[in-house]
Each structure stands twice: as C-alpha cells, then as structure tokens.
C-alpha cells in the first residue's frame, strides 16, 4: 500500500511548486533531496547575517503578472534592479550595452553618434552567415564592444575559443540607445526580502520533506512509497547513462568574508580579461541593500564538468541534444513518472520559467 500520492525527487523550485500545488489539492507528498538542504540552486546560506546565494547569483525577473503574484504570496520582494558593471583592461563599463557603455568606450554622447560607430563596425567586420560565436558577435555589435566586453569573458565561461563556439550561443545582443543600466527589461524584478529560502519554506510548509536522501541509493524502496514519482534530477542518471552522459559546464564558487562595509559598491562585477580566472565577483549584501559592518564576496570560476561536480549549464550541441531526445523518448513511455525541471529536461530555465513549467505540469496532472 502506497503511503503517498507523490514522491517528489528534488526540492528545487520545480519540485517545491509541484508539491505545494498537489498538497493544496489534498494529495499527500513526500519531498526528498540528496543535498543537506532544500531549495535546489536558489538556496541561500546565511553567513554572518548576509544571505549568500550558494549556487550563483539569483535575481528574480518576469513579465508575467501571474508568476509575480505567485511568488509574492510567499515573500515580499525588494526593488533591487540588476545593473552589473564589467572591468576590462583596468576600465569600468556599464552593462547591458547602452549609452553609458558607448560613452565609456568612445566618448559618444548621442544615440546617433553611437549608432554610427556600431553600424560602420558591423559593416566592416560583420559576416552574412556567421559560422561561429566570434563572427556572430562581430555581425551584431562590431569590433570594439566584442573585443572589450564579450570575447575573453565568453571564452572563460565556456572554456573554448570564440571561433570554436557555435554562433547560436549569442542569438541577440541587447543594445540600448538610452542611458539605462537595468540589465533585464522585464516589468517585475527584485530579490525576496529574507532570501529565497523564505519562498521555499512557504512552498513546503506542512509537507513531509527529507534531505540527505539520494533517490538512487534506495530507488526500489522509495519508489514503492508513492503512486507516482515527480523526478527533477538528471534524466541521463535516471536511465543509468545508457545512451551516454549529457554534458554540462560547471562552476566553482570561492567565498570570502571581509571585515569592511563595502568591497565593490555593486552586487555584480564582471571580469572580462582572460588572464583573470574568474568571470565575476558577487557582493551579496548589495542584493538586499545590507547595512552590515562586514561583507561577503564570491568569486565565480567556470570549470570543466565531471560527474562528481555540480551540473550548471547544459552544453546544447547536436551530440547532447540527440542523446537527450533518446532519453526523452524513454521518459514519455513512463506512466507513473513525471519528469520536470532543468536537469530532467536538460534545459536552462530562469526561475520564472521553471515556476510556470511546474504550474503547468501540476495542473495537467491534477485535472
Ligand atoms: P534545481 O534547483 O537544480 O533542483 C533540483 C534538485 O534535485 C536539487 O536540489 C538536487 O539536489 C536534487 N536532486 C537531483 N538528483 C537527485 C537525486 N538523485 N536524489 C535526490 N535529489 C536529487 N534564474 C533566474 O531567474 N535569475 C537568475 O539570476 C538566475 N541565476 C542563475 C545563476 C546560475 C549560476 C544558474 C546555474 C542558474 C541561475 N538561474 C537563474 C536559474 C535557476 O537556478 C533555475 O531556474 C532553478 O533553480 C531551477 O530549479 P529546478 O527545480 O529545476 O532545479
């Protein structure tokens, strides 16, 4: 006799939203996670009173009013606006590429002046059919922005030369001919006051949850506990890598507590230069306008992924996509297993997208 309606493998946003909605509909859920905490990659660790985004900086943004209202049920959001800066060859530039950046690059003061330079550089250095990331970027933005703010950062990020990276990685480059440093153009943006854990705790309230439980260490017994399984782990692992493993890019985070109030004056500072091994430094207190006397910074180092490391960004080349399609075909034949979330769908999702996806799947399931 099954004790639960759903065994939810993974207490990330997908699993938690699914559990919350199922529980609300009267279904009995057990949520397990192999980590020693819930929340998946949005988990924040409290370090001396500062919420440290343990798995990388997370800024909530969406255009969808329904999703915004949904997350606001669990936490109030502050009015943080993401305005990163980038350091290149000792100079600071505003991001995303906008009139401030163009002034810093060329001293241009009007949109006409900036547009003229960009258009002439696209004409001179662009390609009709870009074959790699370098050609694509040159065709979209010209030489100066590419060489100063894109090339070395992207090569560090992916561990490959820009000429060896596929063009599709950069589909569009946001270019603004206004003095606007707001990185996202979404209508709603912010950081939950009290951190993302507040949202996760709200979603899991009253639901049985177990951490430090790896599904694969006790698959048979755990599967017998529930009528259905919601699986949000890696899809290739679920099928014991029978078609080979899907590849990811990994990250390593190096945290440092500093006995000073303000280290870099901004939450996110990118480091473009190739001879600096990290891509950015996050100063977490600025996400919440912290007034503490101390601060915590995190250096983010992109790394080659191995099975023992955290899987962060899927490497969406043809080989991995073909493998994923084979795993997906198997998953579609399962009657009692629902696959969802970034690892089970081998897809990069922003938080608002993962919530929308979980809501859609749980609605379909409960109807
Ligand atoms: P996860 O959060 O990864 O949850 C999956 C859970 O399943 C994990 O806790 C894992 O431990 C567990 N699990 C896996 N296998 C097993 C197993 N065998 N047994 C038990 N448990 C298991 N989105 C934004 O909107 N804004 C941002 O600024 C932003 N920044 C990001 C920065 C980085 C570096 C990264 C990588 C992502 C960022 N995102 C951002 C995306 C965001 O992290 C995801 O949308 C979200 O975390 C996905 O939730 P999930 O539940 O699918 O996956």
Tab-separated table of C-alpha atoms and ligand atoms in Angstrom:
chain	number	residue	atom	x	y	z
A	1	UNK	CA	0.000	0.000	0.000
A	2	UNK	CA	1.485	3.335	-1.043
A	3	UNK	CA	1.717	5.905	1.674
A	4	UNK	CA	1.966	8.951	-0.601
A	5	UNK	CA	0.343	10.139	-3.808
A	6	UNK	CA	3.624	11.676	-4.980
A	7	UNK	CA	7.270	11.092	-4.210
A	8	UNK	CA	8.993	14.271	-5.342
A	9	UNK	CA	12.670	13.776	-6.093
A	10	UNK	CA	14.420	17.140	-5.774
A	11	UNK	CA	13.478	20.080	-3.549
A	12	UNK	CA	14.362	22.760	-6.101
A	13	UNK	CA	11.809	25.301	-7.310
A	14	UNK	CA	10.178	22.804	-9.671
A	15	UNK	CA	9.715	20.125	-7.012
A	16	UNK	CA	8.559	22.614	-4.373
A	17	UNK	CA	5.951	24.298	-6.603
A	18	UNK	CA	4.638	20.881	-7.669
A	19	UNK	CA	4.471	19.728	-4.032
A	20	UNK	CA	2.723	22.908	-2.882
A	21	UNK	CA	0.007	22.687	-5.534
A	22	UNK	CA	-0.517	18.947	-5.095
A	23	UNK	CA	-0.709	19.324	-1.313
A	24	UNK	CA	-3.221	22.152	-1.724
A	25	UNK	CA	-5.350	19.813	-3.834
A	26	UNK	CA	-5.367	17.283	-0.976
A	27	UNK	CA	-2.599	14.987	-2.289
A	28	UNK	CA	-0.064	13.522	0.085
A	29	UNK	CA	3.535	14.275	-0.918
A	30	UNK	CA	6.988	13.289	0.238
A	31	UNK	CA	9.796	15.553	-0.994
A	32	UNK	CA	13.356	14.223	-0.919
A	33	UNK	CA	16.656	15.855	-1.817
A	34	UNK	CA	20.155	14.456	-1.846
A	35	UNK	CA	21.632	17.741	-0.631
A	36	UNK	CA	21.619	18.674	3.056
A	37	UNK	CA	19.134	21.480	2.416
A	38	UNK	CA	16.012	22.251	0.393
A	39	UNK	CA	15.695	24.931	-2.308
A	40	UNK	CA	17.943	23.470	-5.005
A	41	UNK	CA	20.031	26.114	-6.718
A	42	UNK	CA	18.120	29.080	-5.299
A	43	UNK	CA	19.185	28.157	-1.749
A	44	UNK	CA	20.766	30.958	0.286
A	45	UNK	CA	23.236	30.299	3.081
A	46	UNK	CA	23.188	32.742	5.960
A	47	UNK	CA	26.791	33.839	6.530
A	48	UNK	CA	27.078	36.267	9.455
A	49	UNK	CA	23.628	37.714	8.715
A	50	UNK	CA	24.153	38.015	4.938
A	51	UNK	CA	22.181	35.836	2.509
A	52	UNK	CA	24.822	34.222	0.305
A	53	UNK	CA	23.495	32.813	-2.977
A	54	UNK	CA	25.303	29.490	-2.615
A	55	UNK	CA	24.850	28.291	-6.207
A	56	UNK	CA	25.353	31.596	-8.013
A	57	UNK	CA	23.662	34.997	-8.027
A	58	UNK	CA	19.882	34.759	-8.465
A	59	UNK	CA	17.816	37.769	-9.485
A	60	UNK	CA	14.115	37.245	-9.954
A	61	UNK	CA	12.597	38.872	-13.033
A	62	UNK	CA	9.475	38.268	-15.093
A	63	UNK	CA	6.954	39.906	-17.360
A	64	UNK	CA	4.246	37.551	-16.227
A	65	UNK	CA	1.963	39.154	-13.634
A	66	UNK	CA	0.560	35.764	-12.584
A	67	UNK	CA	4.034	34.394	-11.762
A	68	UNK	CA	4.938	37.637	-9.975
A	69	UNK	CA	1.787	37.406	-7.842
A	70	UNK	CA	2.520	33.731	-7.211
A	71	UNK	CA	5.976	34.330	-5.705
A	72	UNK	CA	4.742	37.382	-3.800
A	73	UNK	CA	2.383	35.098	-1.849
A	74	UNK	CA	5.425	33.695	-0.077
A	75	UNK	CA	7.725	36.687	0.286
A	76	UNK	CA	7.748	40.394	-0.267
A	77	UNK	CA	10.286	41.490	-2.878
A	78	UNK	CA	12.640	44.454	-2.608
A	79	UNK	CA	13.219	46.846	-5.501
A	80	UNK	CA	16.700	45.603	-6.440
A	81	UNK	CA	17.491	46.323	-10.084
A	82	UNK	CA	20.339	44.384	-11.627
A	83	UNK	CA	22.901	46.818	-13.076
A	84	UNK	CA	26.161	44.903	-13.425
A	85	UNK	CA	29.429	46.553	-14.369
A	86	UNK	CA	32.300	44.954	-16.238
A	87	UNK	CA	36.036	45.504	-15.805
A	88	UNK	CA	38.121	45.246	-18.948
A	89	UNK	CA	41.821	46.131	-19.113
A	90	UNK	CA	41.501	48.169	-15.905
A	91	UNK	CA	38.487	50.224	-17.051
A	92	UNK	CA	34.891	50.015	-15.842
A	93	UNK	CA	31.947	49.708	-18.237
A	94	UNK	CA	28.205	49.620	-17.627
A	95	UNK	CA	26.114	46.681	-18.774
A	96	UNK	CA	23.973	45.877	-20.668
A	97	UNK	CA	25.431	47.695	-23.683
A	98	UNK	CA	23.832	51.118	-23.542
A	99	UNK	CA	24.610	54.805	-23.972
A	100	UNK	CA	26.734	54.776	-20.784
A	101	UNK	CA	28.857	51.915	-22.184
A	102	UNK	CA	29.262	53.687	-25.519
A	103	UNK	CA	30.325	56.895	-23.780
A	104	UNK	CA	32.897	54.908	-21.772
A	105	UNK	CA	34.166	53.227	-24.957
A	106	UNK	CA	34.180	56.087	-27.440
A	107	UNK	CA	33.113	59.275	-25.657
A	108	UNK	CA	29.912	59.396	-27.762
A	109	UNK	CA	27.122	61.463	-26.217
A	110	UNK	CA	24.161	60.957	-28.550
A	111	UNK	CA	22.426	57.835	-29.934
A	112	UNK	CA	23.252	58.989	-33.499
A	113	UNK	CA	26.980	59.097	-32.746
A	114	UNK	CA	26.973	55.668	-31.085
A	115	UNK	CA	24.795	54.072	-33.785
A	116	UNK	CA	27.084	55.403	-36.494
A	117	UNK	CA	30.133	53.709	-34.949
A	118	UNK	CA	28.335	50.414	-34.337
A	119	UNK	CA	26.816	50.309	-37.815
A	120	UNK	CA	30.120	51.103	-39.503
A	121	UNK	CA	31.890	48.400	-37.450
A	122	UNK	CA	29.195	45.843	-38.297
A	123	UNK	CA	29.641	46.751	-41.964
A	124	UNK	CA	33.404	46.407	-41.761
A	125	UNK	CA	33.740	43.304	-39.549
A	126	UNK	CA	30.334	41.542	-39.790
A	127	UNK	CA	29.524	38.313	-41.694
A	128	UNK	CA	26.490	37.468	-43.791
A	129	UNK	CA	26.341	33.891	-42.487
A	130	UNK	CA	28.198	33.841	-39.161
A	131	UNK	CA	29.753	30.398	-38.589
A	132	UNK	CA	30.885	30.783	-35.004
A	133	UNK	CA	30.329	32.940	-31.929
A	134	UNK	CA	33.032	35.439	-32.880
A	135	UNK	CA	31.559	36.030	-36.337
A	136	UNK	CA	28.076	36.254	-34.851
A	137	UNK	CA	29.072	38.853	-32.234
A	138	UNK	CA	31.007	40.933	-34.782
A	139	UNK	CA	27.922	40.893	-37.022
A	140	UNK	CA	25.634	42.014	-34.204
A	141	UNK	CA	27.707	44.626	-32.387
A	142	UNK	CA	31.001	45.305	-34.218
A	143	UNK	CA	34.609	45.017	-33.124
A	144	UNK	CA	35.065	47.310	-30.106
A	145	UNK	CA	32.221	46.046	-27.913
A	146	UNK	CA	33.042	42.453	-28.883
A	147	UNK	CA	36.746	42.709	-28.112
A	148	UNK	CA	36.358	44.802	-24.942
A	149	UNK	CA	33.350	43.167	-23.292
A	150	UNK	CA	32.436	39.838	-24.897
A	151	UNK	CA	35.364	37.840	-26.291
A	152	UNK	CA	37.507	36.936	-23.288
A	153	UNK	CA	34.553	36.676	-20.864
A	154	UNK	CA	32.754	34.210	-23.130
A	155	UNK	CA	35.928	32.196	-23.748
A	156	UNK	CA	36.414	31.848	-19.970
A	157	UNK	CA	32.754	30.999	-19.478
A	158	UNK	CA	32.800	28.112	-21.952
A	159	UNK	CA	36.488	27.141	-21.829
A	160	UNK	CA	36.796	27.426	-25.613
A	161	UNK	CA	37.948	29.963	-28.196
A	162	UNK	CA	35.131	32.152	-29.523
A	163	UNK	CA	35.924	30.849	-33.014
A	164	UNK	CA	35.267	27.286	-31.779
A	165	UNK	CA	31.952	28.131	-30.117
A	166	UNK	CA	28.671	27.846	-32.056
A	167	UNK	CA	27.054	31.064	-33.265
A	168	UNK	CA	23.714	30.206	-31.638
A	169	UNK	CA	25.040	30.854	-28.105
A	170	UNK	CA	24.520	34.535	-28.881
A	171	UNK	CA	21.140	34.874	-30.537
A	172	UNK	CA	20.659	38.534	-29.784
A	173	UNK	CA	22.703	41.146	-28.008
A	174	UNK	CA	20.687	43.662	-26.072
A	175	UNK	CA	21.765	47.103	-27.311
A	176	UNK	CA	20.099	50.164	-25.863
A	177	UNK	CA	20.435	53.635	-27.242
A	178	UNK	CA	19.310	55.070	-23.902
A	179	UNK	CA	21.210	55.714	-20.667
A	180	UNK	CA	19.639	52.702	-18.964
A	181	UNK	CA	21.749	50.254	-16.913
A	182	UNK	CA	18.859	47.954	-15.952
A	183	UNK	CA	20.088	44.564	-17.188
A	184	UNK	CA	16.658	42.976	-17.539
A	185	UNK	CA	13.869	44.600	-19.453
A	186	UNK	CA	11.140	42.722	-17.574
A	187	UNK	CA	8.310	44.545	-15.860
A	188	UNK	CA	8.838	42.882	-12.459
A	189	UNK	CA	12.198	42.394	-10.772
A	190	UNK	CA	13.626	42.040	-7.270
A	191	UNK	CA	15.070	39.864	-4.540
A	192	UNK	CA	12.809	38.256	-1.924
A	193	UNK	CA	13.194	40.059	1.392
A	194	UNK	CA	14.659	37.451	3.727
A	195	UNK	CA	16.121	35.492	0.808
A	196	UNK	CA	14.861	32.723	-1.474
A	197	UNK	CA	14.637	30.294	1.447
A	198	UNK	CA	11.532	32.172	2.555
A	199	UNK	CA	9.752	31.220	-0.677
A	200	UNK	CA	10.915	27.610	-0.413
A	201	UNK	CA	9.825	27.353	3.234
A	202	UNK	CA	6.413	28.757	2.295
A	203	UNK	CA	6.032	26.264	-0.546
A	204	UNK	CA	6.999	23.307	1.654
A	205	UNK	CA	5.034	24.268	4.747
A	206	UNK	CA	3.129	21.247	6.068
A	207	UNK	CA	4.746	18.887	3.527
A	208	UNK	CA	6.921	15.984	4.624
A	209	UNK	CA	10.481	16.641	3.480
A	210	UNK	CA	13.693	14.638	3.827
A	211	UNK	CA	17.163	15.916	2.981
A	212	UNK	CA	20.376	13.868	2.532
A	213	UNK	CA	18.323	11.248	0.665
A	214	UNK	CA	19.610	10.234	-2.762
A	215	UNK	CA	16.862	8.590	-4.803
A	216	UNK	CA	19.321	6.217	-6.475
A	217	UNK	CA	20.707	4.896	-3.226
A	218	UNK	CA	17.340	3.404	-2.369
A	219	UNK	CA	15.378	3.570	-5.597
A	220	UNK	CA	13.250	0.479	-5.203
A	221	UNK	CA	12.059	1.108	-1.663
A	222	UNK	CA	11.473	4.813	-2.273
A	223	UNK	CA	9.513	4.141	-5.469
A	224	UNK	CA	7.166	1.844	-3.579
A	225	UNK	CA	6.208	4.648	-1.204
A	226	UNK	CA	4.111	6.604	-3.704
A	227	UNK	CA	1.633	6.116	-6.533
A	228	UNK	CA	3.607	8.490	-8.756
A	229	UNK	CA	7.091	9.975	-8.858
A	230	UNK	CA	7.953	13.530	-9.825
A	231	UNK	CA	11.592	13.368	-10.885
A	232	UNK	CA	13.642	16.574	-11.139
A	233	UNK	CA	17.163	15.086	-11.158
A	234	UNK	CA	19.340	14.379	-14.200
A	235	UNK	CA	17.484	12.417	-16.862
A	236	UNK	CA	20.587	10.535	-18.027
A	237	UNK	CA	21.238	9.374	-14.467
A	238	UNK	CA	17.652	8.121	-14.201
A	239	UNK	CA	18.334	5.802	-17.143
A	240	UNK	CA	21.758	4.832	-15.834
A	241	UNK	CA	23.509	6.762	-18.646
A	242	UNK	CA	22.509	4.079	-21.168
A	243	UNK	CA	22.904	6.485	-24.122
A	244	UNK	CA	25.955	8.183	-22.579
A	245	UNK	CA	26.109	11.173	-20.260
A	246	UNK	CA	24.788	14.610	-21.093
A	247	UNK	CA	27.440	17.297	-20.718
A	248	UNK	CA	27.377	20.458	-18.634
A	249	UNK	CA	29.589	23.413	-17.815
A	250	UNK	CA	30.331	23.628	-14.131
A	251	UNK	CA	31.203	26.471	-11.755
A	252	UNK	CA	33.276	26.763	-8.608
A	253	UNK	CA	32.440	29.392	-6.013
A	254	UNK	CA	35.031	30.846	-3.673
A	255	UNK	CA	33.536	32.779	-0.740
A	256	UNK	CA	35.455	35.298	1.366
A	257	UNK	CA	34.216	37.232	4.410
A	258	UNK	CA	35.765	40.686	4.635
A	259	UNK	CA	35.894	42.992	7.637
A	260	UNK	CA	34.817	46.037	5.668
A	261	UNK	CA	31.486	47.549	4.855
A	262	UNK	CA	31.647	47.735	1.097
A	263	UNK	CA	34.048	45.903	-1.205
A	264	UNK	CA	32.987	46.749	-4.745
A	265	UNK	CA	29.944	49.023	-4.498
A	266	UNK	CA	27.751	46.738	-6.605
A	267	UNK	CA	26.252	43.244	-6.315
A	268	UNK	CA	27.696	42.037	-9.633
A	269	UNK	CA	31.050	42.971	-11.175
A	270	UNK	CA	32.152	41.038	-14.268
A	271	UNK	CA	35.819	40.461	-15.041
A	272	UNK	CA	36.311	40.335	-18.757
A	273	UNK	CA	40.071	39.768	-19.037
A	274	UNK	CA	41.236	36.269	-19.966
A	275	UNK	CA	44.173	36.305	-17.529
A	276	UNK	CA	41.782	36.572	-14.542
A	277	UNK	CA	40.414	33.052	-13.934
A	278	UNK	CA	37.025	34.071	-12.523
A	279	UNK	CA	34.203	35.652	-14.538
A	280	UNK	CA	32.602	37.712	-11.810
A	281	UNK	CA	32.600	38.754	-8.180
A	282	UNK	CA	29.290	38.848	-6.349
A	283	UNK	CA	28.937	41.001	-3.227
A	284	UNK	CA	25.771	39.520	-1.763
A	285	UNK	CA	24.757	42.244	0.710
A	286	UNK	CA	24.020	44.653	-2.160
A	287	UNK	CA	21.149	42.409	-3.337
A	288	UNK	CA	19.377	43.364	-0.121
A	289	UNK	CA	20.840	46.853	0.460
A	290	UNK	CA	22.635	45.434	3.537
A	291	UNK	CA	23.984	47.805	6.149
A	292	UNK	CA	26.241	45.308	7.979
A	293	UNK	CA	29.756	46.375	9.039
A	294	UNK	CA	31.201	43.364	7.173
A	295	UNK	CA	30.648	41.843	3.751
A	296	UNK	CA	30.823	38.508	1.894
A	297	UNK	CA	32.082	38.199	-1.670
A	298	UNK	CA	32.047	35.229	-4.041
A	299	UNK	CA	34.370	34.695	-6.975
A	300	UNK	CA	32.800	32.589	-9.722
A	301	UNK	CA	35.194	30.288	-11.621
A	302	UNK	CA	33.856	28.433	-14.686
A	303	UNK	CA	35.062	24.837	-14.729
A	304	UNK	CA	35.084	21.719	-16.799
A	305	UNK	CA	32.269	19.452	-15.619
A	306	UNK	CA	32.739	15.867	-14.423
A	307	UNK	CA	30.065	13.569	-12.929
A	308	UNK	CA	31.211	14.393	-9.391
A	309	UNK	CA	30.722	18.149	-9.867
A	310	UNK	CA	27.535	20.230	-9.838
A	311	UNK	CA	25.909	20.428	-13.275
A	312	UNK	CA	25.143	24.078	-14.060
A	313	UNK	CA	24.774	24.940	-17.740
A	314	UNK	CA	23.724	22.324	-20.313
A	315	UNK	CA	26.015	22.199	-23.348
A	316	UNK	CA	23.442	22.334	-26.064
A	317	UNK	CA	25.366	20.944	-29.033
A	318	UNK	CA	23.915	18.437	-31.502
A	319	UNK	CA	25.500	15.441	-29.801
A	320	UNK	CA	23.962	16.233	-26.411
A	321	UNK	CA	20.612	17.155	-27.926
A	322	UNK	CA	20.478	13.843	-29.790
A	323	UNK	CA	21.236	11.960	-26.581
A	324	UNK	CA	18.638	13.984	-24.706
A	325	UNK	CA	15.993	13.182	-27.326
A	326	UNK	CA	16.668	9.457	-26.789
A	327	UNK	CA	16.232	9.836	-23.019
A	328	UNK	CA	13.130	11.953	-23.529
A	329	UNK	CA	11.575	9.277	-25.757
A	330	UNK	CA	12.020	6.770	-22.911
A	331	UNK	CA	10.580	9.184	-20.363
A	332	UNK	CA	7.446	9.666	-22.465
A	333	UNK	CA	6.711	5.957	-22.159
A	334	UNK	CA	6.599	6.085	-18.369
A	335	UNK	CA	3.106	6.053	-16.871
A	336	UNK	CA	3.820	6.903	-13.274
A	337	UNK	CA	6.802	9.212	-13.538
A	338	UNK	CA	6.612	12.913	-14.269
A	339	UNK	CA	9.879	14.486	-15.423
A	340	UNK	CA	10.374	18.208	-14.862
A	341	UNK	CA	12.885	20.921	-14.068
A	342	UNK	CA	16.191	21.961	-15.559
A	343	UNK	CA	18.044	18.650	-15.035
A	344	UNK	CA	15.270	16.316	-16.160
A	345	UNK	CA	14.583	18.450	-19.249
A	346	UNK	CA	18.260	19.234	-19.898
A	347	UNK	CA	17.428	22.866	-20.413
A	348	UNK	CA	18.435	26.205	-18.942
A	349	UNK	CA	15.384	27.761	-17.310
A	350	UNK	CA	15.112	31.044	-15.432
A	351	UNK	CA	13.219	30.881	-12.134
A	352	UNK	CA	10.003	32.386	-13.503
A	353	UNK	CA	10.070	29.847	-16.336
A	354	UNK	CA	10.576	26.888	-14.010
A	355	UNK	CA	7.651	28.036	-11.851
A	356	UNK	CA	5.451	28.394	-14.946
A	357	UNK	CA	6.512	24.953	-16.137
A	358	UNK	CA	5.803	23.326	-12.747
A	359	UNK	CA	2.400	25.017	-12.530
A	360	UNK	CA	1.514	23.816	-15.993
A	361	UNK	CA	2.571	20.217	-15.289
A	362	UNK	CA	0.848	20.014	-11.907
A	363	UNK	CA	-2.354	21.487	-13.348
A	364	UNK	CA	-2.367	18.899	-16.133
A	365	UNK	CA	-1.715	16.158	-13.581
A	366	UNK	CA	-4.441	17.169	-11.149
A	367	UNK	CA	-7.149	17.814	-13.736
B	1	LIG	P1	17.392	22.627	-9.047
B	1	LIG	O1	17.249	23.897	-8.328
B	1	LIG	O2	18.676	22.226	-9.581
B	1	LIG	O3	16.739	21.470	-8.168
B	1	LIG	C1	16.914	20.098	-8.433
B	1	LIG	C2	17.122	19.402	-7.100
B	1	LIG	O4	17.090	17.986	-7.302
B	1	LIG	C3	18.458	19.720	-6.447
B	1	LIG	O5	18.268	20.242	-5.145
B	1	LIG	C4	19.175	18.367	-6.399
B	1	LIG	O6	19.985	18.209	-5.246
B	1	LIG	C5	18.004	17.400	-6.410
B	1	LIG	N1	18.361	16.067	-6.900
B	1	LIG	C6	18.954	15.767	-8.072
B	1	LIG	N2	19.148	14.440	-8.161
B	1	LIG	C7	18.650	13.892	-7.032
B	1	LIG	C8	18.576	12.565	-6.531
B	1	LIG	N3	19.085	11.516	-7.206
B	1	LIG	N4	18.004	12.346	-5.318
B	1	LIG	C9	17.525	13.387	-4.585
B	1	LIG	N5	17.588	14.659	-5.017
B	1	LIG	C10	18.138	14.922	-6.220
B	1	LIG	N6	17.265	32.178	-12.764
B	1	LIG	C11	16.736	33.428	-12.684
B	1	LIG	O7	15.533	33.595	-12.898
B	1	LIG	N7	17.531	34.511	-12.359
B	1	LIG	C12	18.863	34.383	-12.118
B	1	LIG	O8	19.542	35.369	-11.828
B	1	LIG	C13	19.443	33.082	-12.207
B	1	LIG	N8	20.756	32.909	-11.982
B	1	LIG	C14	21.307	31.662	-12.123
B	1	LIG	C15	22.682	31.520	-11.930
B	1	LIG	C16	23.273	30.286	-12.107
B	1	LIG	C17	24.752	30.136	-11.898
B	1	LIG	C18	22.490	29.165	-12.502
B	1	LIG	C19	23.123	27.833	-12.762
B	1	LIG	C20	21.108	29.297	-12.667
B	1	LIG	C21	20.503	30.544	-12.487
B	1	LIG	N9	19.127	30.714	-12.620
B	1	LIG	C22	18.590	31.978	-12.538
B	1	LIG	C23	18.231	29.556	-12.910
B	1	LIG	C24	17.633	28.888	-11.637
B	1	LIG	O9	18.685	28.429	-10.820
B	1	LIG	C25	16.729	27.711	-12.069
B	1	LIG	O10	15.654	28.194	-12.830
B	1	LIG	C26	16.123	26.884	-10.932
B	1	LIG	O11	16.989	26.722	-9.858
B	1	LIG	C27	15.712	25.525	-11.453
B	1	LIG	O12	15.017	24.789	-10.470
B	1	LIG	P2	14.914	23.195	-10.579
B	1	LIG	O13	13.990	22.741	-9.503
B	1	LIG	O14	14.612	22.795	-11.974
B	1	LIG	O15	16.403	22.651	-10.353
